[in-house]
Short mmCIF file of C-alpha atoms in Angstrom, two decimals:
data_model
loop_
_atom_site.label_atom_id
_atom_site.label_comp_id
_atom_site.label_asym_id
_atom_site.label_seq_id
_atom_site.Cartn_x
_atom_site.Cartn_y
_atom_site.Cartn_z
CA ALA Z 1 -6.69 -13.24 9.36
CA GLN Z 2 -5.20 -12.67 5.72
CA SER Z 3 -1.83 -12.58 4.32
CA VAL Z 4 0.11 -12.28 0.95
CA THR Z 5 3.36 -13.74 -0.05
CA GLN Z 6 5.02 -12.78 -2.98
CA LEU Z 7 6.97 -15.80 -4.24
CA ASP Z 8 9.82 -13.69 -5.92
CA SER Z 9 11.93 -10.74 -4.24
CA HIS Z 10 13.58 -9.92 -7.24
CA VAL Z 11 12.80 -10.64 -11.19
CA SER Z 12 14.93 -9.74 -14.06
CA VAL Z 13 13.69 -9.62 -17.65
CA SER Z 14 14.95 -8.48 -21.11
CA GLU Z 15 12.88 -5.72 -22.51
CA GLY Z 16 10.24 -7.03 -24.89
CA THR Z 17 10.12 -10.34 -23.11
CA PRO Z 18 7.00 -11.36 -20.51
CA VAL Z 19 6.77 -10.79 -16.96
CA LEU Z 20 5.40 -12.96 -14.50
CA LEU Z 21 5.19 -11.65 -10.67
CA ARG Z 22 3.69 -14.35 -8.56
CA CYS Z 23 1.46 -13.81 -5.36
CA ASN Z 24 -0.28 -16.28 -2.95
CA TYR Z 25 -2.81 -15.14 -0.54
CA SER Z 26 -4.64 -16.54 2.72
CA SER Z 27 -8.04 -15.11 3.55
CA SER Z 28 -10.75 -16.77 5.42
CA TYR Z 29 -13.41 -14.79 3.56
CA SER Z 30 -13.72 -13.23 -0.09
CA PRO Z 31 -11.02 -10.67 -0.56
CA SER Z 32 -10.36 -7.94 -2.78
CA LEU Z 33 -6.99 -8.18 -4.46
CA PHE Z 34 -4.67 -5.42 -5.65
CA TRP Z 35 -1.37 -4.87 -7.42
CA TYR Z 36 0.50 -1.51 -6.77
CA VAL Z 37 3.54 -0.40 -8.55
CA GLN Z 38 6.13 1.94 -6.74
CA HIS Z 39 8.84 3.67 -8.82
CA PRO Z 40 11.90 4.78 -7.14
CA ASN Z 41 11.50 7.64 -4.26
CA LYS Z 42 7.61 7.61 -5.56
CA GLY Z 43 4.45 6.83 -3.99
CA LEU Z 44 2.17 3.83 -4.69
CA GLN Z 45 0.18 3.68 -7.99
CA LEU Z 46 -2.58 1.18 -8.65
CA LEU Z 47 -2.17 -1.08 -11.28
CA LEU Z 48 -5.35 -3.22 -11.19
CA LYS Z 49 -7.88 -4.69 -8.56
CA TYR Z 50 -10.07 -7.79 -8.41
CA THR Z 51 -13.58 -7.48 -6.35
CA SER Z 52 -15.25 -10.76 -7.31
CA ALA Z 53 -16.19 -9.89 -10.74
CA ALA Z 54 -14.36 -11.08 -13.82
CA THR Z 55 -11.31 -13.43 -12.70
CA LEU Z 56 -9.10 -12.02 -15.28
CA VAL Z 57 -8.45 -8.48 -14.24
CA LYS Z 58 -6.88 -5.91 -16.91
CA GLY Z 59 -4.86 -2.97 -15.43
CA ILE Z 60 -2.93 0.00 -16.78
CA ASN Z 61 0.32 -0.27 -18.92
CA GLY Z 62 -0.60 -3.28 -19.97
CA PHE Z 63 -0.54 -5.68 -17.02
CA GLU Z 64 -3.42 -8.03 -16.19
CA ALA Z 65 -3.76 -10.64 -13.24
CA GLU Z 66 -5.72 -13.73 -12.98
CA PHE Z 67 -7.31 -14.50 -9.61
CA LYS Z 68 -7.28 -18.47 -9.08
CA LYS Z 69 -9.49 -19.20 -6.02
CA SER Z 70 -8.52 -22.83 -6.04
CA GLU Z 71 -4.80 -22.04 -6.07
CA THR Z 72 -5.40 -19.04 -3.95
CA SER Z 73 -3.26 -16.95 -6.29
CA PHE Z 74 -3.43 -13.80 -8.20
CA HIS Z 75 -0.51 -13.58 -10.43
CA LEU Z 76 0.64 -10.49 -12.64
CA THR Z 77 1.58 -10.62 -16.09
CA LYS Z 78 2.69 -8.36 -18.81
CA PRO Z 79 3.26 -9.78 -22.26
CA SER Z 80 6.09 -7.36 -23.17
CA ALA Z 81 8.56 -5.45 -20.77
CA HIS Z 82 9.40 -2.17 -20.99
CA MET Z 83 12.08 -0.10 -19.44
CA SER Z 84 9.46 1.72 -17.48
CA ASP Z 85 8.33 -1.09 -15.79
CA ALA Z 86 11.44 -1.20 -13.68
CA ALA Z 87 9.98 -0.58 -10.16
CA GLU Z 88 8.68 -2.56 -7.01
CA TYR Z 89 5.76 -4.53 -7.21
CA PHE Z 90 3.31 -5.05 -4.29
CA CYS Z 91 0.47 -7.58 -4.04
CA VAL Z 92 -1.96 -6.38 -1.45
CA VAL Z 93 -5.08 -8.12 -0.13
CA SER Z 94 -8.01 -6.72 1.81
CA LEU Z 95 -11.66 -7.31 2.85
CA PHE Z 96 -14.68 -5.53 2.27
CA GLU Z 97 -15.78 -6.07 6.07
CA ASP Z 98 -12.02 -5.26 7.30
CA TYR Z 99 -10.40 -1.94 5.77
CA LYS Z 100 -6.99 -3.04 6.69
CA LEU Z 101 -4.97 -4.06 4.07
CA SER Z 102 -2.11 -6.57 4.02
CA PHE Z 103 0.94 -6.00 1.87
CA GLY Z 104 3.04 -8.55 0.36
CA ALA Z 105 6.86 -8.08 0.81
CA GLY Z 106 7.43 -6.66 -2.74
CA THR Z 107 8.82 -8.01 -5.94
CA THR Z 108 11.66 -5.84 -7.57
CA VAL Z 109 11.63 -5.74 -11.33
CA THR Z 110 14.66 -5.04 -13.26
CA VAL Z 111 14.42 -4.60 -17.09
CA ARG Z 112 17.82 -5.33 -19.21
CA ALA Z 113 17.86 -3.30 -22.20
CA ASN Y 1 -8.83 17.20 -6.93
CA ALA Y 2 -5.67 16.88 -4.60
CA GLY Y 3 -6.04 13.20 -3.30
CA VAL Y 4 -3.94 12.15 -0.47
CA THR Y 5 -1.72 15.10 0.64
CA GLN Y 6 1.28 14.06 2.81
CA THR Y 7 3.54 16.74 4.53
CA PRO Y 8 6.66 16.84 4.84
CA LYS Y 9 8.18 14.85 2.29
CA PHE Y 10 11.65 14.71 3.75
CA GLN Y 11 12.53 15.31 7.59
CA VAL Y 12 15.55 14.42 9.68
CA LEU Y 13 14.97 14.22 13.43
CA LYS Y 14 17.21 13.71 16.49
CA THR Y 15 16.79 10.79 18.69
CA GLY Y 16 13.88 11.91 21.45
CA GLN Y 17 12.56 14.63 19.50
CA SER Y 18 8.64 14.75 18.54
CA MET Y 19 7.15 15.49 15.29
CA THR Y 20 3.80 15.21 13.17
CA LEU Y 21 3.38 13.98 10.08
CA GLN Y 22 0.38 15.70 8.10
CA CYS Y 23 -2.30 14.06 6.21
CA ALA Y 24 -5.03 15.59 4.46
CA GLN Y 25 -7.64 14.13 1.84
CA ASP Y 26 -10.17 15.84 0.04
CA MET Y 27 -12.06 12.83 -1.25
CA ASN Y 28 -14.48 12.48 1.80
CA HIS Y 29 -13.26 9.29 2.75
CA GLU Y 30 -14.23 7.61 5.86
CA TYR Y 31 -11.15 5.58 6.10
CA MET Y 32 -7.82 6.69 6.64
CA SER Y 33 -4.77 5.04 7.64
CA TRP Y 34 -0.87 5.20 8.24
CA TYR Y 35 1.72 3.00 6.92
CA ARG Y 36 5.42 2.65 7.16
CA GLN Y 37 7.65 0.76 4.62
CA ASP Y 38 10.76 -0.93 5.35
CA PRO Y 39 13.03 -2.91 2.99
CA GLY Y 40 11.91 -6.30 1.98
CA MET Y 41 8.84 -6.09 4.33
CA GLY Y 42 6.21 -4.19 2.30
CA LEU Y 43 4.12 -1.71 3.98
CA ARG Y 44 2.89 -2.42 7.69
CA LEU Y 45 -0.13 -0.37 9.16
CA ILE Y 46 0.29 1.71 12.05
CA HIS Y 47 -2.99 3.22 12.99
CA TYR Y 48 -6.11 3.77 11.00
CA SER Y 49 -9.43 5.54 11.43
CA VAL Y 50 -12.88 4.43 10.15
CA GLY Y 51 -14.27 8.12 10.46
CA ALA Y 52 -13.86 11.20 12.59
CA GLY Y 53 -13.39 10.30 16.34
CA ILE Y 54 -12.64 7.03 15.78
CA THR Y 55 -9.05 5.56 15.41
CA ASP Y 56 -7.32 2.00 16.34
CA GLN Y 57 -4.06 0.49 16.14
CA GLY Y 58 -2.63 -1.34 13.35
CA GLU Y 59 0.32 -3.74 13.34
CA VAL Y 60 3.10 -1.84 14.59
CA PRO Y 61 1.56 1.15 16.78
CA ASN Y 62 4.47 1.43 19.43
CA GLY Y 63 5.64 5.24 19.43
CA TYR Y 64 3.07 6.75 17.29
CA ASN Y 65 -0.29 8.25 18.24
CA VAL Y 66 -2.84 9.52 15.90
CA SER Y 67 -6.32 11.54 16.15
CA ARG Y 68 -9.17 12.16 13.65
CA SER Y 69 -11.08 15.32 14.60
CA THR Y 70 -12.12 15.97 11.14
CA THR Y 71 -12.72 13.69 8.19
CA GLU Y 72 -10.12 15.18 6.01
CA ASP Y 73 -7.11 15.23 8.35
CA PHE Y 74 -5.05 12.50 9.77
CA PRO Y 75 -1.77 13.34 11.37
CA LEU Y 76 0.59 10.92 12.83
CA ARG Y 77 2.69 11.84 15.89
CA LEU Y 78 6.15 10.39 16.81
CA LEU Y 79 6.08 11.02 20.55
CA SER Y 80 9.93 10.68 21.09
CA ALA Y 81 11.87 9.60 17.78
CA ALA Y 82 14.06 6.49 17.92
CA PRO Y 83 16.52 5.16 14.90
CA SER Y 84 14.17 2.48 14.80
CA GLN Y 85 11.43 4.77 13.31
CA THR Y 86 13.59 5.75 10.26
CA SER Y 87 11.40 4.89 7.62
CA VAL Y 88 9.12 6.03 4.61
CA TYR Y 89 5.71 6.58 5.90
CA PHE Y 90 2.46 6.48 3.80
CA CYS Y 91 -0.97 7.77 4.29
CA ALA Y 92 -3.89 6.20 2.66
CA SER Y 93 -7.51 6.83 2.36
CA SER Y 94 -10.56 4.95 0.95
CA TYR Y 95 -14.51 4.95 1.02
CA ALA Y 96 -15.89 2.46 3.61
CA TYR Y 97 -17.35 0.38 1.14
CA SER Y 98 -18.24 0.67 -2.41
CA ASP Y 99 -19.33 -1.52 -5.09
CA SER Y 100 -16.15 -1.21 -6.86
CA GLY Y 101 -14.29 -2.34 -4.33
CA ASN Y 102 -12.29 -0.28 -1.68
CA THR Y 103 -9.65 1.31 -3.94
CA ILE Y 104 -7.04 2.66 -1.63
CA TYR Y 105 -5.35 6.13 -2.59
CA PHE Y 106 -1.98 6.83 -1.05
CA GLY Y 107 0.00 9.86 -0.39
CA GLU Y 108 3.30 10.43 -1.89
CA GLY Y 109 5.37 9.17 1.00
CA SER Y 110 7.33 10.96 4.02
CA TRP Y 111 11.15 9.96 4.14
CA LEU Y 112 12.17 10.20 7.59
CA THR Y 113 15.68 9.78 9.19
CA VAL Y 114 16.24 9.73 12.99
CA VAL Y 115 19.74 10.18 14.00
#
């Protein structure tokens, strides 16, 4: 079985400051890990994915995430927040052998001017 | 290349009515699935399919039915709508396996309200 815990339901940052969204996962096997972003009333857009290659993964819009197996974490960061980053972010885990996805509950990001 | 297309985008139903949410993909993906999104719960898997003629239940299948007669289409049927089915529904698809990982592609969502 696999599961995902997003440690913060809401994160508020000032424009131009770093963003950190925390995600822990549990999985019996080697997982694939994803971060998706959802802007209000929109669908889900893939930010980045980890698939057992490099542990530091770079995504779109300046986001990156680091896979830490020892900590079972896959935290998402961005050095400088932009107003357009205000959205909901989902950490997702899946297995190569099992196509089902497990979603975290989501983290809502607010960016203050 | 349209990706994953869901229709309708918005729908209001009365309790007890039935309806079908349509999902189509043009990427020749084997795997398709339906999720519902509710506040504070992320997305939860309703049903999924690993190929034409093959479907299985996810985490929250009750009150929903699916079929997969073609690779492209995966409709979700609400048999007798209930207010608890008010939600946002997402269809998703992917290849069964790829070296670059199973990137999942999502539709734009269908906002369903049951009154």
